Each structure stands twice: as C-alpha cells, then as structure tokens.
PDB file of C-alpha atoms in Angstrom:
ATOM      1  CA  MET A 752      -3.002  -4.270   2.985  1.00  0.00           C
ATOM      2  CA  ARG A 753      -6.133  -4.516   0.160  1.00  0.00           C
ATOM      3  CA  ALA A 754      -5.133  -6.328  -2.575  1.00  0.00           C
ATOM      4  CA  ILE A 755      -4.933  -5.248  -6.722  1.00  0.00           C
ATOM      5  CA  ILE A 756      -5.572  -7.540  -9.542  1.00  0.00           C
ATOM      6  CA  ALA A 757      -1.976  -6.459 -11.385  1.00  0.00           C
ATOM      7  CA  PRO A 758      -2.959  -4.569 -14.264  1.00  0.00           C
ATOM      8  CA  ASN A 759      -2.033  -6.469 -17.681  1.00  0.00           C
ATOM      9  CA  GLU A 760      -1.314  -3.765 -20.228  1.00  0.00           C
ATOM     10  CA  ASP A 761       1.908  -4.989 -22.467  1.00  0.00           C
ATOM     11  CA  PRO A 762       4.373  -2.406 -21.082  1.00  0.00           C
ATOM     12  CA  GLN A 763       6.262  -1.096 -24.174  1.00  0.00           C
ATOM     13  CA  VAL A 764       2.765   0.003 -25.509  1.00  0.00           C
ATOM     14  CA  VAL A 765       2.474   2.254 -22.633  1.00  0.00           C
ATOM     15  CA  TYR A 766       5.876   3.661 -22.814  1.00  0.00           C
ATOM     16  CA  GLN A 767       5.748   3.740 -26.742  1.00  0.00           C
ATOM     17  CA  THR A 768       2.428   5.781 -25.975  1.00  0.00           C
ATOM     18  CA  CYS A 769       4.733   8.327 -23.590  1.00  0.00           C
ATOM     19  CA  VAL A 770       7.322   8.194 -25.803  1.00  0.00           C
ATOM     20  CA  ASN A 771       5.431   9.277 -28.683  1.00  0.00           C
ATOM     21  CA  SER A 772       4.354  12.708 -27.579  1.00  0.00           C
ATOM     22  CA  ILE A 773       7.320  13.999 -27.087  1.00  0.00           C
ATOM     23  CA  THR A 774       8.126  16.683 -29.624  1.00  0.00           C
ATOM     24  CA  ASP A 775      12.281  16.939 -29.708  1.00  0.00           C
ATOM     25  CA  GLU A 776      12.753  14.574 -32.878  1.00  0.00           C
ATOM     26  CA  ASN A 777      16.497  13.316 -30.948  1.00  0.00           C
ATOM     27  CA  LEU A 778      15.035  12.288 -27.491  1.00  0.00           C
ATOM     28  CA  ARG A 779      12.142  11.034 -28.930  1.00  0.00           C
ATOM     29  CA  TYR A 780      14.620   8.740 -31.401  1.00  0.00           C
ATOM     30  CA  ARG A 781      16.740   7.660 -28.772  1.00  0.00           C
ATOM     31  CA  LEU A 782      13.684   6.163 -26.471  1.00  0.00           C
ATOM     32  CA  ASN A 783      12.277   4.314 -29.230  1.00  0.00           C
ATOM     33  CA  GLU A 784      16.078   2.730 -29.108  1.00  0.00           C
ATOM     34  CA  ILE A 785      15.146   1.402 -25.800  1.00  0.00           C
ATOM     35  CA  THR A 786      11.791   0.115 -26.578  1.00  0.00           C
ATOM     36  CA  ASN A 787      12.628  -4.286 -26.123  1.00  0.00           C
ATOM     37  CA  ALA A 788      14.807  -3.072 -23.119  1.00  0.00           C
ATOM     38  CA  ILE A 789      11.440  -1.690 -21.333  1.00  0.00           C
ATOM     39  CA  GLY A 790       9.702  -4.941 -22.082  1.00  0.00           C
ATOM     40  CA  THR A 791      12.607  -7.180 -21.013  1.00  0.00           C
ATOM     41  CA  ALA A 792      12.839  -4.944 -18.080  1.00  0.00           C
ATOM     42  CA  ALA A 793       9.442  -5.254 -17.244  1.00  0.00           C
ATOM     43  CA  LEU A 794       8.889  -9.162 -17.669  1.00  0.00           C
ATOM     44  CA  GLU A 795      12.125  -9.495 -15.130  1.00  0.00           C
ATOM     45  CA  TYR A 796      10.032  -7.454 -11.975  1.00  0.00           C
ATOM     46  CA  HIS A 797       7.303  -9.717 -13.613  1.00  0.00           C
ATOM     47  CA  ASN A 798       9.128 -12.536 -12.900  1.00  0.00           C
ATOM     48  CA  ARG A 799      11.211 -11.576  -9.699  1.00  0.00           C
ATOM     49  CA  ALA A 800       8.033 -10.097  -8.265  1.00  0.00           C
ATOM     50  CA  THR A 801       5.839 -13.509  -8.806  1.00  0.00           C
ATOM     51  CA  SER A 802       8.365 -15.410  -6.621  1.00  0.00           C
ATOM     52  CA  LYS A 803       8.467 -12.723  -3.605  1.00  0.00           C
ATOM     53  CA  GLN A 804      12.252 -11.933  -5.365  1.00  0.00           C
ATOM     54  CA  LEU A 805      11.769  -8.059  -6.742  1.00  0.00           C
ATOM     55  CA  TYR A 806      14.918  -7.110  -3.826  1.00  0.00           C
ATOM     56  CA  THR A 807      17.190  -8.699  -5.610  1.00  0.00           C
ATOM     57  CA  LEU A 808      17.035  -6.659  -8.774  1.00  0.00           C
ATOM     58  CA  PRO A 809      19.875  -5.014  -9.716  1.00  0.00           C
ATOM     59  CA  SER A 810      19.340  -0.812  -8.668  1.00  0.00           C
ATOM     60  CA  ASN A 811      20.956   1.910 -10.923  1.00  0.00           C
ATOM     61  CA  ASN A 812      22.553   4.160  -9.289  1.00  0.00           C
ATOM     62  CA  CYS A 813      24.094   6.906 -11.602  1.00  0.00           C
ATOM     63  CA  SER A 814      22.966   9.871 -11.848  1.00  0.00           C
ATOM     64  CA  ASN A 815      20.654  11.957 -13.051  1.00  0.00           C
ATOM     65  CA  GLU A 816      22.881  12.995 -16.078  1.00  0.00           C
ATOM     66  CA  GLU A 817      24.690   9.900 -16.757  1.00  0.00           C
ATOM     67  CA  ILE A 818      23.408   7.491 -19.333  1.00  0.00           C
ATOM     68  CA  ALA A 819      20.827   4.753 -17.859  1.00  0.00           C
ATOM     69  CA  LEU A 820      20.143   2.652 -20.745  1.00  0.00           C
ATOM     70  CA  GLY A 821      21.136   3.080 -24.431  1.00  0.00           C
ATOM     71  CA  THR A 822      21.981   5.976 -25.290  1.00  0.00           C
ATOM     72  CA  VAL A 823      19.046   7.376 -22.577  1.00  0.00           C
ATOM     73  CA  SER A 824      19.864   9.515 -19.598  1.00  0.00           C
ATOM     74  CA  LYS A 825      18.488   8.818 -15.697  1.00  0.00           C
ATOM     75  CA  LYS A 826      16.248  12.088 -16.107  1.00  0.00           C
ATOM     76  CA  GLU A 827      15.419  11.738 -19.401  1.00  0.00           C
ATOM     77  CA  LEU A 828      13.947   8.357 -19.208  1.00  0.00           C
ATOM     78  CA  THR A 829      11.974   9.732 -15.597  1.00  0.00           C
ATOM     79  CA  SER A 830      10.459  12.856 -17.188  1.00  0.00           C
ATOM     80  CA  VAL A 831       8.612   9.856 -19.822  1.00  0.00           C
ATOM     81  CA  TYR A 832       6.415   9.465 -16.162  1.00  0.00           C
ATOM     82  CA  SER A 833       6.414  12.895 -15.063  1.00  0.00           C
ATOM     83  CA  SER A 834       6.104  14.792 -18.197  1.00  0.00           C
ATOM     84  CA  HIS A 835       4.556  12.658 -20.571  1.00  0.00           C
ATOM     85  CA  MET A 836       2.200  10.119 -18.241  1.00  0.00           C
ATOM     86  CA  VAL A 837       1.474  12.432 -16.134  1.00  0.00           C
ATOM     87  CA  GLY A 838       0.454  15.339 -17.726  1.00  0.00           C
ATOM     88  CA  LYS A 839      -3.495  16.084 -17.825  1.00  0.00           C
ATOM     89  CA  THR A 840      -3.149  16.744 -21.660  1.00  0.00           C
ATOM     90  CA  LYS A 841      -1.018  14.237 -22.766  1.00  0.00           C
ATOM     91  CA  PRO A 842      -2.225  10.716 -25.527  1.00  0.00           C
ATOM     92  CA  ALA A 843      -0.507   8.404 -22.104  1.00  0.00           C
ATOM     93  CA  ARG A 844      -2.415  10.387 -18.990  1.00  0.00           C
ATOM     94  CA  TYR A 845      -5.772   8.056 -19.923  1.00  0.00           C
ATOM     95  CA  ILE A 846      -3.335   5.145 -18.616  1.00  0.00           C
ATOM     96  CA  TYR A 847      -2.230   7.121 -15.806  1.00  0.00           C
ATOM     97  CA  ASP A 848      -5.898   8.036 -14.411  1.00  0.00           C
ATOM     98  CA  SER A 849      -6.901   3.495 -15.420  1.00  0.00           C
ATOM     99  CA  LEU A 850      -3.835   2.494 -12.938  1.00  0.00           C
ATOM    100  CA  LEU A 851      -5.625   5.064 -10.389  1.00  0.00           C
ATOM    101  CA  SER A 852      -8.881   3.962 -10.661  1.00  0.00           C
ATOM    102  CA  ARG A 853      -8.213   0.260  -9.673  1.00  0.00           C
ATOM    103  CA  ALA A 854      -8.075   1.608  -6.444  1.00  0.00           C
ATOM    104  CA  PRO A 855     -10.158  -1.035  -4.228  1.00  0.00           C
ATOM    105  CA  LEU A 856     -13.615   1.441  -3.337  1.00  0.00           C
ATOM    106  CA  GLY A 857     -11.137   4.464  -4.083  1.00  0.00           C
ATOM    107  CA  ARG A 858      -8.812   3.467  -1.038  1.00  0.00           C
ATOM    108  CA  CYS A 859      -5.213   3.640  -0.749  1.00  0.00           C
ATOM    109  CA  PRO A 860      -4.154  -0.613  -1.062  1.00  0.00           C
ATOM    110  CA  PHE A 861      -1.289  -0.144   0.844  1.00  0.00           C
ATOM    111  CA  CYS A 862      -3.270   1.803   4.285  1.00  0.00           C
ATOM    112  CA  GLY A 863      -6.484   1.229   3.670  1.00  0.00           C
ATOM    113  CA  THR A 864      -7.501   4.366   5.228  1.00  0.00           C
ATOM    114  CA  GLY A 865      -5.821   7.319   2.586  1.00  0.00           C
ATOM    115  CA  TYR A 866      -7.677   8.427  -0.886  1.00  0.00           C
ATOM    116  CA  ALA A 867      -6.068   7.285  -3.974  1.00  0.00           C
ATOM    117  CA  SER A 868      -5.225  10.569  -5.486  1.00  0.00           C
ATOM    118  CA  THR A 869      -1.702   9.149  -6.574  1.00  0.00           C
ATOM    119  CA  LEU A 870       0.479   6.437  -8.657  1.00  0.00           C
ATOM    120  CA  ASP A 871       3.331   5.349  -6.072  1.00  0.00           C
ATOM    121  CA  HIS A 872       6.258   3.529  -8.035  1.00  0.00           C
ATOM    122  CA  TYR A 873       6.706   0.324  -6.454  1.00  0.00           C
ATOM    123  CA  LEU A 874      10.913  -0.051  -6.745  1.00  0.00           C
ATOM    124  CA  PRO A 875      11.662   3.656  -6.858  1.00  0.00           C
ATOM    125  CA  LYS A 876      11.878   5.430 -10.347  1.00  0.00           C
ATOM    126  CA  THR A 877      14.995   7.183  -8.898  1.00  0.00           C
ATOM    127  CA  LYS A 878      16.731   3.890  -8.276  1.00  0.00           C
ATOM    128  CA  TYR A 879      14.893   1.975 -11.431  1.00  0.00           C
ATOM    129  CA  PRO A 880      14.507   4.366 -14.256  1.00  0.00           C
ATOM    130  CA  GLN A 881      13.697   1.507 -16.584  1.00  0.00           C
ATOM    131  CA  LEU A 882      11.059   0.461 -14.977  1.00  0.00           C
ATOM    132  CA  SER A 883       9.633   4.582 -14.577  1.00  0.00           C
ATOM    133  CA  VAL A 884       6.237   4.127 -16.624  1.00  0.00           C
ATOM    134  CA  VAL A 885       5.700  -0.217 -15.898  1.00  0.00           C
ATOM    135  CA  PRO A 886       2.169  -0.673 -15.584  1.00  0.00           C
ATOM    136  CA  ILE A 887       3.065  -3.299 -13.047  1.00  0.00           C
ATOM    137  CA  ASN A 888       4.624  -1.236 -11.137  1.00  0.00           C
ATOM    138  CA  LEU A 889       2.313   1.921 -10.446  1.00  0.00           C
ATOM    139  CA  VAL A 890       0.329   1.081  -8.274  1.00  0.00           C
ATOM    140  CA  PRO A 891      -2.130   3.708  -6.588  1.00  0.00           C
ATOM    141  CA  SER A 892      -1.827   4.904  -3.806  1.00  0.00           C
ATOM    142  CA  CYS A 893      -2.973   7.894  -0.751  1.00  0.00           C
ATOM    143  CA  LYS A 894      -0.196  11.311  -0.599  1.00  0.00           C
ATOM    144  CA  ASP A 895       0.908  10.107   3.182  1.00  0.00           C
ATOM    145  CA  CYS A 896       1.662   6.996   1.730  1.00  0.00           C
ATOM    146  CA  ASN A 897       3.528   7.836  -1.050  1.00  0.00           C
ATOM    147  CA  THR A 898       5.604  10.277  -0.074  1.00  0.00           C
ATOM    148  CA  GLY A 899       6.139   8.918   3.520  1.00  0.00           C
ATOM    149  CA  LYS A 900       7.851   5.896   2.472  1.00  0.00           C
ATOM    150  CA  SER A 901      11.344   6.094   2.216  1.00  0.00           C
ATOM    151  CA  SER A 902      12.912   5.980  -1.153  1.00  0.00           C
ATOM    152  CA  SER A 903      15.934   2.767   0.225  1.00  0.00           C
ATOM    153  CA  ILE A 904      15.422   0.151  -1.194  1.00  0.00           C
ATOM    154  CA  SER A 905      15.002  -3.735  -0.020  1.00  0.00           C
ATOM    155  CA  SER A 906      18.273  -4.918   0.281  1.00  0.00           C
ATOM    156  CA  THR A 907      16.568  -8.230   1.428  1.00  0.00           C
ATOM    157  CA  ALA A 908      13.651 -10.673   1.221  1.00  0.00           C
ATOM    158  CA  GLY A 909      12.023  -9.650   4.652  1.00  0.00           C
ATOM    159  CA  GLN A 910      12.492  -5.955   4.443  1.00  0.00           C
ATOM    160  CA  GLN A 911       9.971  -5.648   1.205  1.00  0.00           C
ATOM    161  CA  ASN A 912       6.882  -3.816   1.352  1.00  0.00           C
ATOM    162  CA  LEU A 913       3.490  -6.082   0.870  1.00  0.00           C
ATOM    163  CA  HIS A 914       2.898  -5.181  -2.641  1.00  0.00           C
ATOM    164  CA  PRO A 915      -1.188  -4.788  -3.756  1.00  0.00           C
ATOM    165  CA  TYR A 916      -0.939  -6.828  -7.531  1.00  0.00           C
ATOM    166  CA  TYR A 917       1.524  -9.716  -6.310  1.00  0.00           C
ATOM    167  CA  ASP A 918       0.646 -10.031  -2.794  1.00  0.00           C
ATOM    168  CA  HIS A 919      -2.437 -11.597  -2.347  1.00  0.00           C
ATOM    169  CA  GLN A 920      -3.674 -14.737  -0.559  1.00  0.00           C
ATOM    170  CA  TYR A 921      -2.366 -15.016   3.402  1.00  0.00           C
ATOM    171  CA  PHE A 922      -1.464 -11.980   3.559  1.00  0.00           C
ATOM    172  CA  ILE A 923      -5.182 -11.121   2.757  1.00  0.00           C
ATOM    173  CA  ASP A 924      -6.760 -14.129   4.027  1.00  0.00           C
ATOM    174  CA  GLU A 925      -4.873 -14.556   7.606  1.00  0.00           C
ATOM    175  CA  GLN A 926      -5.207 -12.303  10.344  1.00  0.00           C
ATOM    176  CA  TRP A 927      -1.244 -10.114  11.291  1.00  0.00           C
ATOM    177  CA  LEU A 928      -2.528  -6.514  12.650  1.00  0.00           C
ATOM    178  CA  TYR A 929      -3.877  -6.731  15.375  1.00  0.00           C
ATOM    179  CA  ALA A 930      -4.387  -4.006  19.194  1.00  0.00           C
ATOM    180  CA  GLU A 931      -4.419  -3.388  22.445  1.00  0.00           C
ATOM    181  CA  VAL A 932      -6.568  -0.985  24.626  1.00  0.00           C
ATOM    182  CA  LEU A 933      -4.483   1.604  26.647  1.00  0.00           C
ATOM    183  CA  TYR A 934      -6.005   2.358  30.105  1.00  0.00           C
ATOM    184  CA  THR A 935      -6.055   6.875  28.885  1.00  0.00           C
ATOM    185  CA  LYS A 936      -8.852   9.144  29.385  1.00  0.00           C
ATOM    186  CA  PRO A 937      -9.806   8.910  26.854  1.00  0.00           C
ATOM    187  CA  ALA A 938      -9.475   5.191  26.242  1.00  0.00           C
ATOM    188  CA  THR A 939      -6.923   4.926  22.640  1.00  0.00           C
ATOM    189  CA  ILE A 940      -5.033   1.912  20.611  1.00  0.00           C
ATOM    190  CA  ARG A 941      -1.998   0.919  20.264  1.00  0.00           C
ATOM    191  CA  PHE A 942      -1.912  -0.905  17.057  1.00  0.00           C
ATOM    192  CA  TYR A 943       1.277  -3.931  16.424  1.00  0.00           C
ATOM    193  CA  VAL A 944       1.597  -6.844  14.175  1.00  0.00           C
ATOM    194  CA  LEU A 945       1.192 -10.960  14.892  1.00  0.00           C
ATOM    195  CA  ALA A 946       1.606 -12.519  12.200  1.00  0.00           C
ATOM    196  CA  PRO A 947       0.348 -16.799  12.430  1.00  0.00           C
ATOM    197  CA  ASN A 948       3.354 -18.834  13.740  1.00  0.00           C
ATOM    198  CA  HIS A 949       2.679 -21.211  11.400  1.00  0.00           C
ATOM    199  CA  TRP A 950       3.658 -18.167   8.249  1.00  0.00           C
ATOM    200  CA  ASP A 951       7.450 -18.104   7.313  1.00  0.00           C
ATOM    201  CA  ASN A 952      10.323 -16.447   8.318  1.00  0.00           C
ATOM    202  CA  THR A 953      10.193 -14.089   5.746  1.00  0.00           C
ATOM    203  CA  SER A 954       6.356 -13.383   5.102  1.00  0.00           C
ATOM    204  CA  LYS A 955       6.483 -12.566   9.150  1.00  0.00           C
ATOM    205  CA  MET A 956       9.010  -9.875   8.922  1.00  0.00           C
ATOM    206  CA  ARG A 957       7.708  -8.902   5.276  1.00  0.00           C
ATOM    207  CA  VAL A 958       4.598  -7.476   7.402  1.00  0.00           C
ATOM    208  CA  GLN A 959       6.514  -6.111  10.211  1.00  0.00           C
ATOM    209  CA  SER A 960       8.357  -4.260   7.494  1.00  0.00           C
ATOM    210  CA  HIS A 961       5.266  -2.103   5.152  1.00  0.00           C
ATOM    211  CA  PHE A 962       3.785  -1.965   9.179  1.00  0.00           C
ATOM    212  CA  GLU A 963       6.610   0.528   9.829  1.00  0.00           C
ATOM    213  CA  ASP A 964       7.952   1.528   6.832  1.00  0.00           C
ATOM    214  CA  PHE A 965       4.293   3.335   6.217  1.00  0.00           C
ATOM    215  CA  LYS A 966       3.774   4.266   9.672  1.00  0.00           C
ATOM    216  CA  LEU A 967       0.979   2.020  10.480  1.00  0.00           C
ATOM    217  CA  ALA A 968       0.999   2.851  13.832  1.00  0.00           C
ATOM    218  CA  ALA A 969       0.170   6.441  14.446  1.00  0.00           C
ATOM    219  CA  ARG A 970      -1.975   6.716  11.371  1.00  0.00           C
ATOM    220  CA  TYR A 971      -4.129   3.474  12.016  1.00  0.00           C
ATOM    221  CA  SER A 972      -3.845   5.146  16.238  1.00  0.00           C
ATOM    222  CA  ILE A 973      -5.171   8.322  14.713  1.00  0.00           C
ATOM    223  CA  GLU A 974      -8.190   6.533  13.089  1.00  0.00           C
ATOM    224  CA  ALA A 975      -9.385   5.209  15.955  1.00  0.00           C
ATOM    225  CA  SER A 976      -9.770   7.905  18.167  1.00  0.00           C
ATOM    226  CA  ASN A 977     -11.609   9.502  16.276  1.00  0.00           C
ATOM    227  CA  GLN A 978     -14.292   6.139  15.869  1.00  0.00           C
ATOM    228  CA  ILE A 979     -13.590   5.880  20.232  1.00  0.00           C
ATOM    229  CA  ALA A 980     -14.797   9.431  19.998  1.00  0.00           C
ATOM    230  CA  CYS A 981     -18.286   8.518  18.090  1.00  0.00           C
ATOM    231  CA  LEU A 982     -19.005   5.398  19.969  1.00  0.00           C
ATOM    232  CA  ARG A 983     -19.143   6.773  23.213  1.00  0.00           C
ATOM    233  CA  ASP A 984     -23.046   7.843  22.582  1.00  0.00           C
ATOM    234  CA  THR A 985     -23.838   4.729  21.109  1.00  0.00           C
ATOM    235  CA  LEU A 986     -21.850   1.984  23.452  1.00  0.00           C
ATOM    236  CA  SER A 987     -23.502   4.232  26.970  1.00  0.00           C
ATOM    237  CA  HIS A 988     -27.252   4.068  25.254  1.00  0.00           C
ATOM    238  CA  TYR A 989     -26.534  -0.168  24.821  1.00  0.00           C
ATOM    239  CA  ARG A 990     -25.129  -0.046  28.708  1.00  0.00           C
ATOM    240  CA  GLU A 991     -28.364   0.955  29.805  1.00  0.00           C
ATOM    241  CA  SER A 992     -30.034  -1.166  28.299  1.00  0.00           C
ATOM    242  CA  LEU A 993     -28.309  -4.157  28.038  1.00  0.00           C
ATOM    243  CA  GLY A 994     -25.383  -4.384  29.893  1.00  0.00           C
ATOM    244  CA  THR A 995     -21.372  -4.882  29.907  1.00  0.00           C
ATOM    245  CA  GLU A 996     -22.831  -7.531  28.288  1.00  0.00           C
ATOM    246  CA  GLY A 997     -24.659  -5.462  25.439  1.00  0.00           C
ATOM    247  CA  VAL A 998     -21.518  -3.043  25.529  1.00  0.00           C
ATOM    248  CA  ARG A 999     -19.532  -5.564  24.431  1.00  0.00           C
ATOM    249  CA  LYS A1000     -21.650  -8.199  21.195  1.00  0.00           C
ATOM    250  CA  HIS A1001     -22.348  -4.512  19.734  1.00  0.00           C
ATOM    251  CA  LEU A1002     -18.070  -4.524  19.999  1.00  0.00           C
ATOM    252  CA  ILE A1003     -18.241  -8.121  19.116  1.00  0.00           C
ATOM    253  CA  VAL A1004     -20.627  -7.630  16.290  1.00  0.00           C
ATOM    254  CA  GLU A1005     -18.844  -4.552  14.451  1.00  0.00           C
ATOM    255  CA  ALA A1006     -15.710  -6.492  14.601  1.00  0.00           C
ATOM    256  CA  GLU A1007     -17.192  -9.570  13.141  1.00  0.00           C
ATOM    257  CA  THR A1008     -18.569  -7.575  10.355  1.00  0.00           C
ATOM    258  CA  SER A1009     -15.273  -5.584   9.708  1.00  0.00           C
ATOM    259  CA  SER A1010     -12.950  -8.888   9.793  1.00  0.00           C
ATOM    260  CA  LYS A1011     -15.263 -10.176   6.764  1.00  0.00           C
ATOM    261  CA  GLN A1012     -14.392  -6.980   4.610  1.00  0.00           C
ATOM    262  CA  HIS A1013     -10.801  -6.828   5.492  1.00  0.00           C
ATOM    263  CA  LYS A1014      -9.533  -9.027   8.192  1.00  0.00           C
ATOM    264  CA  ASN A1015      -6.356  -6.356   8.131  1.00  0.00           C
ATOM    265  CA  SER A1016      -8.207  -3.226   8.974  1.00  0.00           C
ATOM    266  CA  TRP A1017      -7.429  -1.015  11.462  1.00  0.00           C
ATOM    267  CA  GLN A1018     -11.508  -1.413  12.490  1.00  0.00           C
ATOM    268  CA  THR A1019     -11.356  -4.884  12.582  1.00  0.00           C
ATOM    269  CA  ALA A1020      -8.716  -4.947  14.904  1.00  0.00           C
ATOM    270  CA  MET A1021      -9.950  -1.883  17.497  1.00  0.00           C
ATOM    271  CA  PHE A1022     -13.259  -3.116  17.665  1.00  0.00           C
ATOM    272  CA  GLN A1023     -11.453  -6.679  18.647  1.00  0.00           C
ATOM    273  CA  ALA A1024      -9.312  -5.082  21.191  1.00  0.00           C
ATOM    274  CA  LEU A1025     -12.042  -2.922  23.131  1.00  0.00           C
ATOM    275  CA  ALA A1026     -14.792  -5.774  23.151  1.00  0.00           C
ATOM    276  CA  ASN A1027     -11.918  -8.396  24.655  1.00  0.00           C
ATOM    277  CA  ASN A1028     -11.305  -5.260  27.302  1.00  0.00           C
ATOM    278  CA  ASP A1029     -13.268  -6.102  30.718  1.00  0.00           C
ATOM    279  CA  TRP A1030     -12.528  -2.426  31.757  1.00  0.00           C
ATOM    280  CA  TYR A1031     -13.603  -0.549  28.648  1.00  0.00           C
ATOM    281  CA  CYS A1032     -17.213  -2.806  28.308  1.00  0.00           C
ATOM    282  CA  ASN A1033     -17.740  -2.014  31.617  1.00  0.00           C
ATOM    283  CA  GLY A1034     -17.683   1.608  31.424  1.00  0.00           C
ATOM    284  CA  GLY A1035     -14.169   2.650  30.703  1.00  0.00           C
ATOM    285  CA  PHE A1036     -15.553   3.992  27.119  1.00  0.00           C
ATOM    286  CA  TYR A1037     -17.287   6.844  29.372  1.00  0.00           C
ATOM    287  CA  GLU A1038     -13.835   8.328  30.792  1.00  0.00           C
TER     288      GLU A1038
END
C-alpha cells in the first residue's frame, strides 16, 4: 500500500458543488435539505477512520428506491456522485480530477502497481450512500482494485483493508510483504504476508485481509514473472564476470534500492527472495 495525505476539502462544499448542477428543482431542494447531514456523516467517518473503527459504521441496506436520508432515495443520493461528480462537463469534475491526481506517481495506492484511473469508494456507496461524494471516502485506484474488490463490508476490525489516507506509520515503515522462489522452469515467485511479531493481532489480520481482498498474490506473481524474464541476460553477465556472489550482490543492491522506495513493494520482496536463494543465484535464472 502507498500512503496519501488525506484530502482536506470541506465535504459540504463538495456536496453542494455537485448538487448545484442538478436542474430538477424538486430534487435539488430535497438534496440541499440534507447538506448538514452529509457533513455530520463525513465527521463521523473521519473519527472512526482515525481510531481504526470504520467497520463499526452502520450500513444502509435499503433498496435503491427507498428513502436513504431525509426525503432522498438511495439512488438519488448515489447519483450525486455518478452523474454530478464523475460527469466530465459537470462543475464538480475538477474535484474528482484533483482527488485522482493525488495517486503517488500515478500509481494505485492499494496495490502499488496499477495505473490510478478512477476513484474507489473505500466504504461502498451502495451501503453508505451518504458518503458518495465525501472526499475522505474517495481514494484514487486502478480499475483492477476498484472492480476486483468485493462490495461486502467488514464486520470485524481485522477484516478492514488498509486505508491509504489513514493507515500510515508502521503499515508503511515496517515490512510485512515477503516472497519465496519456486523451483519451476522458469523460476516463479510466491508472495505472502508475514507481519512483524510485535504488531497487535488486528494489524496482522488487516494486512492479510488487504493482501487477499485485492488478490495481490496472483497479481504480484505476474509482475515478478515479467521482471524475472528481463533479468536473465543481466544476471548472466554478472555470473560470467563475477560468479555466483556477483549475481547475489546485484540482487541485494536491487532489493535495498526497492526497499528504500517502498518496503512492501513486490519488487522489494522479489529481489530479497532471489538474493537469498542459492539455486537461483547459482544459475537457476538460466532455466
């Protein structure tokens, strides 16, 4: 995961910017009536996210046509996002683009590999329509992470995915993603989670949930396979001139360089695994 500074846009101002582009006077009036409720929902979200308790936020399980808030139906409320924030000609589109532009180097913060091309509702708008256009619930994301993640919601603290706006510090600064070399032809990499022993159990469960929910094992393995194919000629050169230890030292440097950028990138885990594998360093990369 990649950390992002949480957006500080006023949720009520964002909401009003979206609502003001609605031409239906009756709908606009009813949506305006719940502006304060949107602000209250955003504040409650922030408080629970700060305390790692978003899973305790009650969901709204009414149907699309039922009233979700005030006199506004769920469909009308979620359409504020889909029709009046996402729409490229709408006044609130600049807010959408601004949030999207905060993806680190344009990469999805959930997986760290995909191109961030959309906004993901950390808490799905189908279950939390009042948060449809609340900026701190909108995270830049790649399509794989946005569409691949289940719309189900967490019922325990340990099931919560990592939140790029709120889960910083040790989730970013300490390594929990690792890999091992599989003796296939060509070599392949298996990724897995191993959180530090001193972490609390909830944090350990959260990184595992994040890893599984975004299907990172398979996605990272594909990325690693492509990288390994590119490494063959480079490592052949190092082995011919410097032997097995030359290969290992090159892989160690690559691992250290990747780690300085992101401790939990697939590159860091892959290069560490390759450097620590005698079979691979001794010519396994030829296979």
